[in-house]
CSV table of C-alpha atoms in Angstrom, one decimal:
chain,number,residue,atom,x,y,z
A,1,UNK,CA,-8.3,113.5,-13.6
A,2,UNK,CA,-4.6,113.0,-13.8
A,3,UNK,CA,-3.9,115.2,-16.8
A,4,UNK,CA,-0.5,115.9,-18.1
A,5,UNK,CA,0.0,118.8,-20.5
A,6,UNK,CA,3.1,118.9,-22.7
A,7,UNK,CA,4.0,122.0,-24.7
A,8,UNK,CA,4.7,122.7,-27.5
A,9,UNK,CA,3.2,119.9,-29.5
A,10,UNK,CA,5.4,120.6,-32.4
A,11,UNK,CA,8.6,122.5,-33.0
A,12,UNK,CA,10.5,123.1,-36.2
A,13,UNK,CA,13.8,125.0,-35.8
A,14,UNK,CA,17.2,125.5,-37.3
A,15,UNK,CA,20.3,123.5,-36.3
A,16,UNK,CA,22.1,125.0,-33.4
A,17,UNK,CA,19.0,126.3,-31.7
A,18,UNK,CA,18.1,125.2,-28.1
A,19,UNK,CA,14.6,124.0,-27.6
A,20,UNK,CA,12.7,123.8,-24.3
A,21,UNK,CA,9.8,121.4,-23.8
A,22,UNK,CA,7.5,121.8,-20.8
A,23,UNK,CA,5.6,119.0,-19.0
A,24,UNK,CA,3.0,120.0,-16.5
A,25,UNK,CA,0.7,118.0,-14.3
A,26,UNK,CA,-2.5,119.9,-14.2
A,27,UNK,CA,-4.5,118.4,-11.4
A,28,UNK,CA,-2.0,116.5,-9.3
A,29,UNK,CA,1.4,116.9,-7.8
A,30,UNK,CA,4.0,115.0,-9.7
A,31,UNK,CA,6.7,113.7,-7.4
A,32,UNK,CA,8.4,112.0,-10.4
A,33,UNK,CA,8.5,112.8,-14.0
A,34,UNK,CA,9.9,110.8,-16.8
A,35,UNK,CA,11.2,111.8,-20.2
A,36,UNK,CA,11.0,109.4,-23.2
A,37,UNK,CA,12.2,109.6,-26.7
A,38,UNK,CA,10.4,107.7,-29.5
A,39,UNK,CA,12.1,107.0,-32.8
A,40,UNK,CA,10.1,106.3,-35.9
A,41,UNK,CA,8.6,102.8,-35.7
A,42,UNK,CA,10.4,102.1,-32.5
A,43,UNK,CA,9.5,101.9,-28.9
A,44,UNK,CA,9.8,104.6,-26.3
A,45,UNK,CA,13.2,104.8,-24.7
A,46,UNK,CA,13.5,106.2,-21.3
A,47,UNK,CA,15.9,109.2,-21.3
A,48,UNK,CA,15.8,110.3,-17.7
A,49,UNK,CA,13.9,110.3,-14.5
A,50,UNK,CA,13.4,113.5,-12.6
A,51,UNK,CA,12.3,114.0,-9.0
A,52,UNK,CA,11.2,117.4,-7.8
A,53,UNK,CA,14.0,119.4,-6.3
A,54,UNK,CA,16.8,117.0,-7.2
A,55,UNK,CA,19.0,116.3,-10.2
A,56,UNK,CA,17.6,114.1,-12.9
A,57,UNK,CA,18.9,110.5,-13.3
A,58,UNK,CA,19.9,109.9,-16.9
A,59,UNK,CA,19.8,106.6,-18.6
A,60,UNK,CA,23.0,105.2,-20.0
A,61,UNK,CA,23.9,106.8,-23.3
A,62,UNK,CA,21.9,109.9,-22.8
A,63,UNK,CA,24.0,113.1,-22.8
A,64,UNK,CA,23.1,115.1,-19.7
A,65,UNK,CA,24.7,118.2,-21.1
A,66,UNK,CA,22.7,117.8,-24.3
A,67,UNK,CA,19.4,117.1,-22.7
A,68,UNK,CA,19.0,119.4,-19.7
A,69,UNK,CA,16.1,118.5,-17.4
A,70,UNK,CA,14.8,120.7,-14.6
A,71,UNK,CA,12.0,119.7,-12.2
A,72,UNK,CA,11.7,122.9,-10.2
A,73,UNK,CA,8.2,122.3,-8.9
A,74,UNK,CA,5.8,119.5,-8.2
A,75,UNK,CA,3.8,120.4,-11.3
A,76,UNK,CA,6.5,121.3,-13.9
A,77,UNK,CA,9.4,119.6,-15.5
A,78,UNK,CA,11.3,121.0,-18.5
A,79,UNK,CA,13.5,119.3,-21.1
A,80,UNK,CA,15.9,121.5,-23.0
A,81,UNK,CA,17.6,120.2,-26.0
A,82,UNK,CA,20.7,122.3,-26.3
A,83,UNK,CA,22.3,123.2,-29.6
A,84,UNK,CA,19.9,120.8,-31.4
A,85,UNK,CA,21.0,119.0,-34.6
A,86,UNK,CA,19.0,117.0,-37.1
A,87,UNK,CA,19.8,113.8,-35.3
A,88,UNK,CA,17.9,115.1,-32.3
A,89,UNK,CA,14.7,115.2,-34.4
A,90,UNK,CA,12.3,112.8,-32.7
A,91,UNK,CA,9.1,112.5,-30.7
A,92,UNK,CA,9.6,113.4,-27.0
A,93,UNK,CA,7.1,112.3,-24.5
A,94,UNK,CA,6.9,113.0,-20.8
A,95,UNK,CA,5.0,111.2,-18.1
A,96,UNK,CA,4.3,112.0,-14.5
A,97,UNK,CA,3.2,110.1,-11.4
A,98,UNK,CA,2.0,111.3,-8.0
A,99,UNK,CA,3.2,108.4,-5.8
A,100,UNK,CA,6.3,106.1,-5.8
A,101,UNK,CA,4.4,103.2,-7.3
A,102,UNK,CA,1.6,105.1,-8.8
A,103,UNK,CA,0.6,104.9,-12.5
A,104,UNK,CA,2.3,107.1,-15.1
A,105,UNK,CA,0.2,109.6,-16.9
A,106,UNK,CA,1.5,110.7,-20.3
A,107,UNK,CA,1.6,113.9,-22.1
A,108,UNK,CA,0.6,114.1,-25.7
A,109,UNK,CA,4.2,114.4,-26.8
A,110,UNK,CA,6.3,116.9,-28.7
A,111,UNK,CA,7.4,116.4,-32.3
A,112,UNK,CA,10.8,118.1,-32.7
A,113,UNK,CA,12.2,118.6,-36.2
A,114,UNK,CA,15.6,120.2,-36.6
A,115,UNK,CA,16.4,121.5,-40.1
B,1,UNK,CA,17.8,93.0,-17.9
B,2,UNK,CA,14.1,93.3,-18.1
B,3,UNK,CA,12.6,93.4,-21.6
B,4,UNK,CA,9.4,93.2,-23.5
B,5,UNK,CA,8.9,91.6,-26.9
B,6,UNK,CA,5.7,92.1,-28.9
B,7,UNK,CA,4.7,91.0,-32.3
B,8,UNK,CA,5.7,93.3,-35.1
B,9,UNK,CA,3.2,95.0,-37.2
B,10,UNK,CA,1.6,96.4,-39.0
B,11,UNK,CA,-1.5,94.4,-38.4
B,12,UNK,CA,-4.4,95.1,-40.8
B,13,UNK,CA,-7.8,93.8,-40.0
B,14,UNK,CA,-11.4,94.2,-41.2
B,15,UNK,CA,-13.9,95.7,-38.9
B,16,UNK,CA,-15.4,93.2,-36.5
B,17,UNK,CA,-12.4,90.8,-36.8
B,18,UNK,CA,-10.8,89.2,-33.8
B,19,UNK,CA,-7.6,90.8,-32.6
B,20,UNK,CA,-4.6,89.3,-30.9
B,21,UNK,CA,-1.3,91.1,-30.3
B,22,UNK,CA,1.3,88.9,-28.6
B,23,UNK,CA,3.5,90.1,-25.9
B,24,UNK,CA,6.1,88.3,-23.8
B,25,UNK,CA,8.4,89.6,-21.2
B,26,UNK,CA,11.6,88.8,-19.4
B,27,UNK,CA,11.9,90.1,-15.9
B,28,UNK,CA,13.1,89.2,-12.4
B,29,UNK,CA,10.3,88.9,-10.0
B,30,UNK,CA,6.7,89.6,-10.9
B,31,UNK,CA,6.3,93.0,-12.4
B,32,UNK,CA,3.1,94.8,-13.2
B,33,UNK,CA,2.2,94.5,-16.9
B,34,UNK,CA,0.5,97.1,-19.0
B,35,UNK,CA,-0.9,97.8,-22.4
B,36,UNK,CA,-0.8,101.4,-23.7
B,37,UNK,CA,-2.4,102.8,-26.8
B,38,UNK,CA,-1.1,105.7,-28.9
B,39,UNK,CA,-3.6,107.3,-31.4
B,40,UNK,CA,-2.1,109.2,-34.3
B,41,UNK,CA,-0.3,112.3,-33.2
B,42,UNK,CA,-1.1,111.8,-29.6
B,43,UNK,CA,0.7,110.6,-26.4
B,44,UNK,CA,0.2,107.3,-24.7
B,45,UNK,CA,-2.9,106.3,-22.9
B,46,UNK,CA,-3.1,103.4,-20.4
B,47,UNK,CA,-5.5,100.8,-21.9
B,48,UNK,CA,-5.3,98.1,-19.2
B,49,UNK,CA,-3.0,96.6,-16.7
B,50,UNK,CA,-2.5,93.6,-14.5
B,51,UNK,CA,-0.5,93.5,-11.3
B,52,UNK,CA,-0.1,89.8,-10.5
B,53,UNK,CA,-0.3,86.4,-12.1
B,54,UNK,CA,-3.6,85.3,-13.5
B,55,UNK,CA,-5.0,88.8,-13.3
B,56,UNK,CA,-7.0,89.9,-16.3
B,57,UNK,CA,-7.0,93.5,-17.3
B,58,UNK,CA,-9.9,94.8,-19.4
B,59,UNK,CA,-11.0,98.0,-20.9
B,60,UNK,CA,-13.1,99.1,-23.9
B,61,UNK,CA,-13.5,95.5,-25.0
B,62,UNK,CA,-9.8,94.7,-24.8
B,63,UNK,CA,-8.5,92.0,-22.5
B,64,UNK,CA,-5.1,90.7,-21.5
B,65,UNK,CA,-4.3,88.0,-18.9
B,66,UNK,CA,-1.0,87.9,-16.9
B,67,UNK,CA,0.4,84.4,-17.6
B,68,UNK,CA,3.3,83.7,-15.4
B,69,UNK,CA,4.0,80.3,-16.8
B,70,UNK,CA,4.4,81.5,-20.3
B,71,UNK,CA,5.6,85.0,-19.3
B,72,UNK,CA,3.0,86.5,-21.6
B,73,UNK,CA,0.4,89.3,-21.6
B,74,UNK,CA,-1.3,89.0,-25.0
B,75,UNK,CA,-3.9,91.6,-25.9
B,76,UNK,CA,-7.2,90.5,-27.4
B,77,UNK,CA,-10.4,92.0,-28.6
B,78,UNK,CA,-13.3,90.1,-30.0
B,79,UNK,CA,-14.5,92.6,-32.5
B,80,UNK,CA,-12.3,95.5,-33.6
B,81,UNK,CA,-13.6,98.9,-34.9
B,82,UNK,CA,-12.1,101.4,-37.2
B,83,UNK,CA,-11.6,103.7,-34.1
B,84,UNK,CA,-9.3,101.1,-32.6
B,85,UNK,CA,-6.6,101.9,-35.3
B,86,UNK,CA,-3.6,102.9,-33.3
B,87,UNK,CA,-0.2,101.7,-32.1
B,88,UNK,CA,-0.3,99.4,-29.1
B,89,UNK,CA,2.5,99.1,-26.6
B,90,UNK,CA,3.1,96.3,-24.2
B,91,UNK,CA,5.1,97.4,-21.1
B,92,UNK,CA,6.3,96.2,-17.8
B,93,UNK,CA,6.9,98.1,-14.6
B,94,UNK,CA,10.6,98.3,-13.9
B,95,UNK,CA,12.2,98.0,-10.4
B,96,UNK,CA,12.8,101.8,-10.4
B,97,UNK,CA,9.2,102.7,-11.0
B,98,UNK,CA,9.9,103.2,-14.7
B,99,UNK,CA,8.2,101.5,-17.6
B,100,UNK,CA,9.9,99.2,-20.1
B,101,UNK,CA,8.1,99.2,-23.4
B,102,UNK,CA,7.9,96.8,-26.3
B,103,UNK,CA,8.4,98.2,-29.8
B,104,UNK,CA,4.8,98.7,-30.5
B,105,UNK,CA,2.4,97.2,-32.9
B,106,UNK,CA,0.5,99.3,-35.4
B,107,UNK,CA,-3.1,98.2,-35.9
B,108,UNK,CA,-5.1,99.4,-38.9
B,109,UNK,CA,-8.8,98.5,-39.0
B,110,UNK,CA,-10.5,98.8,-42.4
B,111,UNK,CA,-14.2,99.4,-42.7
């Protein structure tokens, strides 16, 4: 149980394109979803926390107009990288949990490459 | 603020060797501690966890003990296999329900 599906797994696109990444909890209702960014050979950095039906809480230094997060239902959160540039290239991972202190279940990540 | 420090890799071992990956943390209070594993091209999977001092988490032959006195949560395995090759992340549970990760340690096990 507790499967989180992230789609797409890999995206390659031109600079200036907007890219949407989906994160779905397949067999549970996710009250909270997290979005992380992982730089090469570095740790996962929390970008934002989203609760269903409310605005996402962004970490310091993360541009909310650049990284749009929507958590419209209990099973789906989306991250849209707007007007992506090469410096946005990274590995993005989402996680979801079904209770305030419950464990986080991770998606398989999305490799974003901006040319 | 809260933080996690883990030994830098990469770590290269022969099959059946003993593994230790050190992890220490800084936190207010007594957070839950976790080890996650990331296989090539995949997301993170929870390997084990401990929620209070002296707890030992274990899974798939891996163990880690929550040491309050040394603020450590070192990962150990007695005999590694090639299939254990992955990146291992130590993490602590933040006060907001988030996770704070270490930088990860890449393990390569050679046959």
